[in-house]
Coordinates of C-alpha atoms and ligand atoms in Angstrom, one line a residue:
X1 CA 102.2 165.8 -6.6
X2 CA 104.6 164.8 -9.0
X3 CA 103.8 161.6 -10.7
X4 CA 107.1 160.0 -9.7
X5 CA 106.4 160.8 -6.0
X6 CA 106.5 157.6 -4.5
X7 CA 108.1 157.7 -1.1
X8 CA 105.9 158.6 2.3
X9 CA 107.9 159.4 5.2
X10 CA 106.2 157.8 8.4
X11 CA 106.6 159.7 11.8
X12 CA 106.3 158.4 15.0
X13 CA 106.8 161.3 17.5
X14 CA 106.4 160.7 21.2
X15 CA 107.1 162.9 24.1
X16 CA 111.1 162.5 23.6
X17 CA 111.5 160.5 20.6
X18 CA 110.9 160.5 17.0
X19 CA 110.5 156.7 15.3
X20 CA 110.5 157.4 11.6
X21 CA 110.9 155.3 8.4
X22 CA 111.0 155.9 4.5
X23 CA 108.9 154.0 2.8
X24 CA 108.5 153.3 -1.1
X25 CA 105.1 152.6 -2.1
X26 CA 105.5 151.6 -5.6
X27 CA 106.5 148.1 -4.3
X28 CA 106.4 148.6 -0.3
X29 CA 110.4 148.7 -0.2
X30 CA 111.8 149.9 3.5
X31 CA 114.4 152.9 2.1
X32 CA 115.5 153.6 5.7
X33 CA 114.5 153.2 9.3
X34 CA 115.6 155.5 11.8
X35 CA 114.9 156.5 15.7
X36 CA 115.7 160.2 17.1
X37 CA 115.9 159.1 21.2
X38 CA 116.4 161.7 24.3
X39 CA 114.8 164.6 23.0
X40 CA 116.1 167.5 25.2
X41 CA 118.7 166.2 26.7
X42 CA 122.2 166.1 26.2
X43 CA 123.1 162.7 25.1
X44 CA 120.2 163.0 22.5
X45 CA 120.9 160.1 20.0
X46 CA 119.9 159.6 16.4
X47 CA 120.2 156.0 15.0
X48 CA 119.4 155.9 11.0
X49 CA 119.6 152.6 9.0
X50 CA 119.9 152.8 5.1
X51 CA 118.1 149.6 3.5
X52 CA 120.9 147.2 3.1
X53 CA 123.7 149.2 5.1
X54 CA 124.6 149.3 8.4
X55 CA 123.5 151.8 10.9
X56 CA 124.9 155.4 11.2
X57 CA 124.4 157.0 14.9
X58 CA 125.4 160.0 16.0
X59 CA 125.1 161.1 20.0
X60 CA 124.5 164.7 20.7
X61 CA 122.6 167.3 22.2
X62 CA 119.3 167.7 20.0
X63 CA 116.8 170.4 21.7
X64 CA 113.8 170.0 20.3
X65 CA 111.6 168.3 17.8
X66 CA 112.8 170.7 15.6
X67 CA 116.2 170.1 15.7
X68 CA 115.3 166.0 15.7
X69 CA 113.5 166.4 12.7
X70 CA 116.2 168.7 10.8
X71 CA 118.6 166.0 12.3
X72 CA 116.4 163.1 10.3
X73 CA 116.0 165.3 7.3
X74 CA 120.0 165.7 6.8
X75 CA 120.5 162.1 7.3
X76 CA 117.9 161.2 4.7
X77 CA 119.1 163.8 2.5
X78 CA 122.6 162.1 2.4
X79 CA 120.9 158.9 1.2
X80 CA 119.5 160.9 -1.8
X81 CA 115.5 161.5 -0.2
X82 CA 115.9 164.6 1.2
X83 CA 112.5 166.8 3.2
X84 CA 112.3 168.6 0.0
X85 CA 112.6 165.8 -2.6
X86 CA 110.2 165.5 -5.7
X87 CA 110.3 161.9 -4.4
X88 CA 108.5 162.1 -1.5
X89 CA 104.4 162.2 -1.7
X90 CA 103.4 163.1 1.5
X91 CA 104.3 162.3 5.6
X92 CA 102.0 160.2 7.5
X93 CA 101.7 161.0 11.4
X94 CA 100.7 158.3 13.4
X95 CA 98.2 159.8 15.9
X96 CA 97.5 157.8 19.2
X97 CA 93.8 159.6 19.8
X98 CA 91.2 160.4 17.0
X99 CA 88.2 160.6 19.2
X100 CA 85.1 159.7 17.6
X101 CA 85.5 162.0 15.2
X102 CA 88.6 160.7 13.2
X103 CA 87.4 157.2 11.3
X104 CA 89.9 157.3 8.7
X105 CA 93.6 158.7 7.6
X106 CA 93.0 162.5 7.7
X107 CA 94.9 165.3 5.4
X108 CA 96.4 167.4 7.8
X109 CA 94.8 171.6 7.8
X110 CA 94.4 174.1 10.3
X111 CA 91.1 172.7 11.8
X112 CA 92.1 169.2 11.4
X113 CA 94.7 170.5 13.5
X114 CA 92.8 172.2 16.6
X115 CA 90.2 168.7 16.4
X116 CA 93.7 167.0 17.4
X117 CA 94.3 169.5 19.7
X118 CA 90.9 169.3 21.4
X119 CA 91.1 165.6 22.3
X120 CA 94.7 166.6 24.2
X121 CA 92.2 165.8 27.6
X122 CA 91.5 162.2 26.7
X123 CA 95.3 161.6 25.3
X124 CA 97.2 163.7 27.3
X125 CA 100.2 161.6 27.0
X126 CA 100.3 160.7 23.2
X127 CA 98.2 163.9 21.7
X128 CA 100.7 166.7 22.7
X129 CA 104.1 165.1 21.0
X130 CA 101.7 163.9 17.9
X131 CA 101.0 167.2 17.8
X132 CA 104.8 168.9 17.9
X133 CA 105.6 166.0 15.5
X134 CA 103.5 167.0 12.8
X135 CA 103.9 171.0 13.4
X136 CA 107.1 170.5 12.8
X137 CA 107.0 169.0 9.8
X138 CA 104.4 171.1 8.1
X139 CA 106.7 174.1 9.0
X140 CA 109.9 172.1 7.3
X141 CA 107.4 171.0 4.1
X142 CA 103.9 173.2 4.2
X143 CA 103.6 172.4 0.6
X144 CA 103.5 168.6 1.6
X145 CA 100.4 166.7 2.1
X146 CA 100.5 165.4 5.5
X147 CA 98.4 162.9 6.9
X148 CA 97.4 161.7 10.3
X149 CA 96.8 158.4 11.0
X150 CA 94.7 157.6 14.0
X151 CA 95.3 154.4 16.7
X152 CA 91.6 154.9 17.5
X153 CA 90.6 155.0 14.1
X154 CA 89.7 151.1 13.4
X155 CA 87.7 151.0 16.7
X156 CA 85.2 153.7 15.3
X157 CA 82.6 150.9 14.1
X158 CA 82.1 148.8 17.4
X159 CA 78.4 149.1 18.4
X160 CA 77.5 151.5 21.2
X161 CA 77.1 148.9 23.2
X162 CA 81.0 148.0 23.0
X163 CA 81.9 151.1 23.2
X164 CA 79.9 152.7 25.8
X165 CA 80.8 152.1 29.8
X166 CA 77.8 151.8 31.8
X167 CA 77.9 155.3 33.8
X168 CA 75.8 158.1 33.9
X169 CA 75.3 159.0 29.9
X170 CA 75.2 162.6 30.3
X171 CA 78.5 162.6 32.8
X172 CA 79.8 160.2 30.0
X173 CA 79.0 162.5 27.0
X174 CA 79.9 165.7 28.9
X175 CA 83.2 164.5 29.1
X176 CA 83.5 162.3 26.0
X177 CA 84.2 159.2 28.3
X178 CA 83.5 155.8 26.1
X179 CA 85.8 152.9 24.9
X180 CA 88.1 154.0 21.7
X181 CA 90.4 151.2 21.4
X182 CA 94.3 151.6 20.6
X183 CA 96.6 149.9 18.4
X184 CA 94.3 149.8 15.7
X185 CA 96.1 150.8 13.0
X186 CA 97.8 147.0 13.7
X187 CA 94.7 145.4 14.5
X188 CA 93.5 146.6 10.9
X189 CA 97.0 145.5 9.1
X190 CA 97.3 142.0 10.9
X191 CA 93.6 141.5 10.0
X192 CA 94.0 142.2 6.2
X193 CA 97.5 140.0 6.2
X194 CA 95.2 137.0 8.3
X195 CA 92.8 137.1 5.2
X196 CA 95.3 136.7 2.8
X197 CA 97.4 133.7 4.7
X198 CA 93.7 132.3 5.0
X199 CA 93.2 133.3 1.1
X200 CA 89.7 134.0 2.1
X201 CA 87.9 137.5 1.6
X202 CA 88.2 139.9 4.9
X203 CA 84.3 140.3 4.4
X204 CA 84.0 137.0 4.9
X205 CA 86.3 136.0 8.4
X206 CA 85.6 136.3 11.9
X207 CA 88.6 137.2 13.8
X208 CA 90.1 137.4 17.4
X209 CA 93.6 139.8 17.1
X210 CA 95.8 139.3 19.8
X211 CA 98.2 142.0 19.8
X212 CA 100.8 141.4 22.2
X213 CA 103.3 143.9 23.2
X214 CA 104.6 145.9 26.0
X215 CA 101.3 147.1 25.1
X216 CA 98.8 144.5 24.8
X217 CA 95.4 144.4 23.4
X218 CA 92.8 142.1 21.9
X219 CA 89.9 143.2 19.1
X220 CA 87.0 141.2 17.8
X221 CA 87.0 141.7 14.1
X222 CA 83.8 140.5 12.0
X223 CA 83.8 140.9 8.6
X224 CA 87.0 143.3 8.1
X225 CA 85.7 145.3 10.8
X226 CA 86.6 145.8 14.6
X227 CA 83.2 145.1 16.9
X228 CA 85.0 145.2 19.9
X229 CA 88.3 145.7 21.5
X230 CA 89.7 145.6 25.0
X231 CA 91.3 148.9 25.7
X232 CA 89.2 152.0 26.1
X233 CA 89.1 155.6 26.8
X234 CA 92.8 155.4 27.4
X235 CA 95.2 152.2 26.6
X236 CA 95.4 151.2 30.3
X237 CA 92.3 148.9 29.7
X238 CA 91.8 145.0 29.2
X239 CA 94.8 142.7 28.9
X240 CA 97.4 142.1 31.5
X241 CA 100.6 144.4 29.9
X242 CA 104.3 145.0 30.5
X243 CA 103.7 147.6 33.2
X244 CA 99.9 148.6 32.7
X245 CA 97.4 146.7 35.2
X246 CA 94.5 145.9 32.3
X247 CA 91.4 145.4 33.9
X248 CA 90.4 146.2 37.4
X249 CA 87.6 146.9 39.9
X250 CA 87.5 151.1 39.6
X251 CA 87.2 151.2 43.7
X252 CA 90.9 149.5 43.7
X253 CA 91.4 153.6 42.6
X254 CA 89.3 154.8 46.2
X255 CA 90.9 152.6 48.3
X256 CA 93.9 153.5 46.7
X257 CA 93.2 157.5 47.7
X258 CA 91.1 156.9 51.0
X259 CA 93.1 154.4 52.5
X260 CA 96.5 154.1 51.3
X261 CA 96.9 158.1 51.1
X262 CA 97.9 157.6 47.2
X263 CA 97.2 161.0 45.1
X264 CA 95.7 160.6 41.3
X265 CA 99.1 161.2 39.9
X266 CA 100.6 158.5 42.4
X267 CA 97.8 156.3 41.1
X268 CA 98.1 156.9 37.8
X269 CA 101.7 156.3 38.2
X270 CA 101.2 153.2 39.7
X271 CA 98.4 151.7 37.6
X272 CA 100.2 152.4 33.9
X273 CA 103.9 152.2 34.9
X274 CA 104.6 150.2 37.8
X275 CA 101.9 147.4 37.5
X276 CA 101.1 144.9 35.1
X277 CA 104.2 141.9 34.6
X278 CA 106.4 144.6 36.1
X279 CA 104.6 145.2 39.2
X280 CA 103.5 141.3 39.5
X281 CA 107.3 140.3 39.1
X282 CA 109.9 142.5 38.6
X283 CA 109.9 142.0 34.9
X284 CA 108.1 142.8 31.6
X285 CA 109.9 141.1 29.1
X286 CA 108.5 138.1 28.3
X287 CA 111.9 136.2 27.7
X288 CA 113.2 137.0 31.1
X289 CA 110.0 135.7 32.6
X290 CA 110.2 132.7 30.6
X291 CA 113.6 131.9 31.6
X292 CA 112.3 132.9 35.1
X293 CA 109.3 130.4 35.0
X294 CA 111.7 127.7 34.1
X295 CA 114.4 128.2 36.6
X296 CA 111.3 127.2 38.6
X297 CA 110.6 130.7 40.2
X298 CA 107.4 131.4 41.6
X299 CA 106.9 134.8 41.3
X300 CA 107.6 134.3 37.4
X301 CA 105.2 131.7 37.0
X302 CA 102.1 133.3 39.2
X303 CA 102.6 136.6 36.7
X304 CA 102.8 133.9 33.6
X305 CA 99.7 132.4 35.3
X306 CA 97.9 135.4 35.9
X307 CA 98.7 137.1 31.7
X308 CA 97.6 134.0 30.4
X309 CA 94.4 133.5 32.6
X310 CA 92.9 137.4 31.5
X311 CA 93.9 136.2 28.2
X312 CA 92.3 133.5 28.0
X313 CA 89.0 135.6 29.4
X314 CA 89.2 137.7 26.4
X315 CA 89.1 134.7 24.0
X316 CA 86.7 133.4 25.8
X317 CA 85.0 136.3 25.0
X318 CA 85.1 137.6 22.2
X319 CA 84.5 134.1 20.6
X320 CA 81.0 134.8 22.4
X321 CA 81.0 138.1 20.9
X322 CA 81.5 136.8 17.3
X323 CA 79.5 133.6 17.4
X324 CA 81.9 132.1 15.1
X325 CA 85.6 132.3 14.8
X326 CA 88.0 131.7 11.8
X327 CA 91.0 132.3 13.2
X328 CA 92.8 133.4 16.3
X329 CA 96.2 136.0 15.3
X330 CA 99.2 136.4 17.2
X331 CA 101.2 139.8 16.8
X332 CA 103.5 142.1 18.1
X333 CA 107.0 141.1 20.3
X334 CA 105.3 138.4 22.7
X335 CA 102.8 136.9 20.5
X336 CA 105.0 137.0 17.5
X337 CA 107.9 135.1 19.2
X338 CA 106.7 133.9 22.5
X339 CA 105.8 130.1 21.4
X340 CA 105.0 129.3 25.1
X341 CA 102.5 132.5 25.5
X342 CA 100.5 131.0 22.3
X343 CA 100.9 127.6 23.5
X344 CA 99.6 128.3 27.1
X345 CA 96.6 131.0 26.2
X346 CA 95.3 128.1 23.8
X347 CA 95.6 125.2 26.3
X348 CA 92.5 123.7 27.1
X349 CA 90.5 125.3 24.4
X350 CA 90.3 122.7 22.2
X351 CA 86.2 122.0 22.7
X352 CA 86.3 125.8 21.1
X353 CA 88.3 124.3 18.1
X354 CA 91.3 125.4 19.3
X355 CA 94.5 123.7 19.1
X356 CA 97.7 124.6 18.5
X357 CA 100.2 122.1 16.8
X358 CA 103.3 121.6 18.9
X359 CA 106.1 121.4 16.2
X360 CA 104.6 124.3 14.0
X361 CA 103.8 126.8 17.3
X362 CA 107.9 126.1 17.7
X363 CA 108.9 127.4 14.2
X364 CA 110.7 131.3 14.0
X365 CA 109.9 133.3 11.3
X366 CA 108.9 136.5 10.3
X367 CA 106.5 135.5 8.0
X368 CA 102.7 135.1 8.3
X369 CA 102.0 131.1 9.2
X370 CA 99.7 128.9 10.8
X371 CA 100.6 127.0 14.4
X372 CA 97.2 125.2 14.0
X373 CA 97.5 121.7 12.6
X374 CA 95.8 120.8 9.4
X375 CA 92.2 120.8 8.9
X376 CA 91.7 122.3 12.6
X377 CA 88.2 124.0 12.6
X378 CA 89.7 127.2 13.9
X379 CA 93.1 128.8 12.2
X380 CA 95.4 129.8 14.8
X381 CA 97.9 132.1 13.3
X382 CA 101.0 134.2 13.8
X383 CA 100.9 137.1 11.4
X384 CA 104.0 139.7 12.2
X385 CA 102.3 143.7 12.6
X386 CA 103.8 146.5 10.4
X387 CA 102.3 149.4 11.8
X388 CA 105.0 152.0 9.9
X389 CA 103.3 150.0 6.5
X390 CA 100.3 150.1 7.2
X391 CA 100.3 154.1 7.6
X392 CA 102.3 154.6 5.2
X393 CA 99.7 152.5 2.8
X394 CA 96.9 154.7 4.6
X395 CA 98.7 157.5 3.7
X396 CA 99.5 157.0 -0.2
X397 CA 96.1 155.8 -0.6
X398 CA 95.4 158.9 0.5
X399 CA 97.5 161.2 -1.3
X400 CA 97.1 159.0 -4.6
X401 CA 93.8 159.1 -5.5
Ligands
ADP1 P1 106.0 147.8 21.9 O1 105.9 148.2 20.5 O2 104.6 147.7 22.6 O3 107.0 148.4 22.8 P2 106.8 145.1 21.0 O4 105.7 144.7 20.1 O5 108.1 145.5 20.3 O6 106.4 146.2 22.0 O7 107.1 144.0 22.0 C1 108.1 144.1 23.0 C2 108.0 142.9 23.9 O8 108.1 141.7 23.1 C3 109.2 142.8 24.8 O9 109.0 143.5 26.0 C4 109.3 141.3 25.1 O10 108.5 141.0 26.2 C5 108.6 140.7 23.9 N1 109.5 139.9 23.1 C6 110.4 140.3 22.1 N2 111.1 139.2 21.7 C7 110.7 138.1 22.4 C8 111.0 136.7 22.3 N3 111.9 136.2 21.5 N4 110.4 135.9 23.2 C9 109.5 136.4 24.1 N5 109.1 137.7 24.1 C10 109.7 138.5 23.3

């Protein structure tokens, strides 16, 4: 590596889309943002935004990965940082499974490579495109350190007792079934950011991290690190989500074959894309619902009713878990900017310590704050997620040392 290699490319490749973004880590400057959408079809569309200028898009049949990521590599080269730039220090992969063997960012070889590929049966929806991502870019750059950074990764120092169901241990071990945990390379940047709005040492701060998306999970962090975390062997556990069910009784699944005829696939279907605030109401954006709940519908309000109320478990919860908490984080599209959802999932919770201050819980920013009012014995905080940062950090750590 050249010492004025600077730049990490972060790739985000799903099943037919490639999120990337070019970051400089000399000072954490965003060069370019960009989003390859349609993959194999034939209104395939590339949107790439240059720092400070507006958006170039082009619409047109792009085949494969491949082609996406030549696509991407043309459009960064015309802002001056092509593939093959002396710039650029290495490409960091986010990778949605790491199994319990991945526990940090990960230079990308061969064998790295088939451990990826062996945990395809846990992740068979993220895995495979992770994997086509970052083959793909190791044949454009093979001289380029590449590095995979893992959603599971921050989850791999819960106890065994968080992170083990209660089944059958060999069934369980024979099939790697336990609790990994997902979004956790935001969990991990959002805790960090929480320390330094508190300017208190992570080592020293109990946390709850509410990361509220269209995905949605919580984590209990002590100490800097995750103890335990409410999704599991796949992301369809714990909170109430935009189309994923969270938490229920396993036999719904039975019932669901012996009685209602449903396959697995139909099941599966049904439980991670037609349930959750979706399947409750029609709806999973949050605004809508809000504006729904207001207009006085019921349907709305018993979906509002029922995301706040598992919500609310987990707090519950994982305040038991830690003993103590410092603060409880907002993050991600809803918690970030739904004021009502933070208001609402801390009503009530004030013998905990809890409050949230009305006027400061209304405020919009982007910017790590407090909704808590002064001198509350609990922080209650929004603190905005970064997730294409916080690899990209991972990354040049990495690549650096
Ligand atoms: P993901 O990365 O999981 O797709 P995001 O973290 O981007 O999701 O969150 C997307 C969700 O954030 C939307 O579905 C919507 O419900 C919610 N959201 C975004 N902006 C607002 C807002 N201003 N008010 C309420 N909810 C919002």
């Amino acid at each position: 590596m050249t010492s004025q290699a600077t730049r990490v490319l972060v790739l985000n490749s799903g099943s037919s889309s490639v999120k990337y973004q070019l970051l400089d880590m000399r000072d954490g400057t965003r060069l370019a943002v960009g989003l390859v959408e349609r993959i194999g079809e034939n209104t395939s569309r590339l949107v790439h935004t240059p720092a400070g200028e507006g958006a170039r898009e082009r619409t047109e049949r792009i085949a494969d990965h491949e082609q996406a990521l030549k696509a991407v590599a043309a459009e960064l080269a015309l802002d001056g940082t092509g593939i093959d730039s002396p710039d650029l220090a290495a490409i960091g992969h986010r990778v949605v499974h790491g199994g319990a063997a991945f526990s940090a960012p990960t230079v990308i070889d061969d064998a790295v490579l088939a451990e990826i590929e062996r945990l395809v049966p846990v992740a068979p929806l993220h895995n495979p495109a992770n994997i086509t991502g970052i083959r793909t870019a190791r044949a454009l750059r093979p001289d380029l350190p590449q590095v995979a950074v893992f959603d599971t990764a921050f989850h791999t120092t819960m106890p065994e007792h968080a992170a083990r169901y209660a089944i059958d241990v060999e069934t369980a071990d024979a099939h790697r079934i336990r609790r990994y945990g997902f979004h956790g390379t935001s969990h991990a940047y959002v805790s960090r950011r929480t320390a330094e709005l508190l300017g208190r040492p992570p080592e020293e701060l109990n946390l709850i991290v509410l990361h509220l998306g269209n995905g949605a999970s919580a984590s209990a962090v002590a100490g800097g690190r995750c103890v335990d975390t409410s999704m599991g062997l796949t992301p369809l556990e714990g909170l109430v989500m935009g189309t994923r069910s969270g938490d229920i009784d396993p036999a719904v699944v039975f019932h669901l074959e012996r009685v209602a005829g449903m396959d697995t696939d139909e099941i599966d279907e049904l439980l991670n894309k037609k349930s959750g605030l979706m399947g409750l109401c029609g709806d999973n954006d949050m605004r809508e619902i809000r504006r729904r709940v207001d207009e006085g519908d019921e349907r709305a309000r018993l979906a509002f009713g029922i995301y706040i109320h598992r919500l609310k478990k987990y707090i519950g919860a994982y305040y038991a878990v830690l003993g103590r908490v410092d603060a409880v984080v907002f993050t991600a599209g809803v918690g970030e900017n739904a004021a009502p959802v933070r208001e609402a999932a801390m009503a009530g919770l004030d013998g905990l310590g809890l409050v949230v201050d009305a006027e400061l819980n209304a405020v919009r920013s982007g910017e790590p704050r407090l909704v808590s009012p002064e001198h509350a014995r609990v922080a209650v905080a929004v603190v905005p997620t970064d997730e294409e940062m916080e690899i990209a950090r991972q990354t040049f750590a990495l690549v650096d040392a």
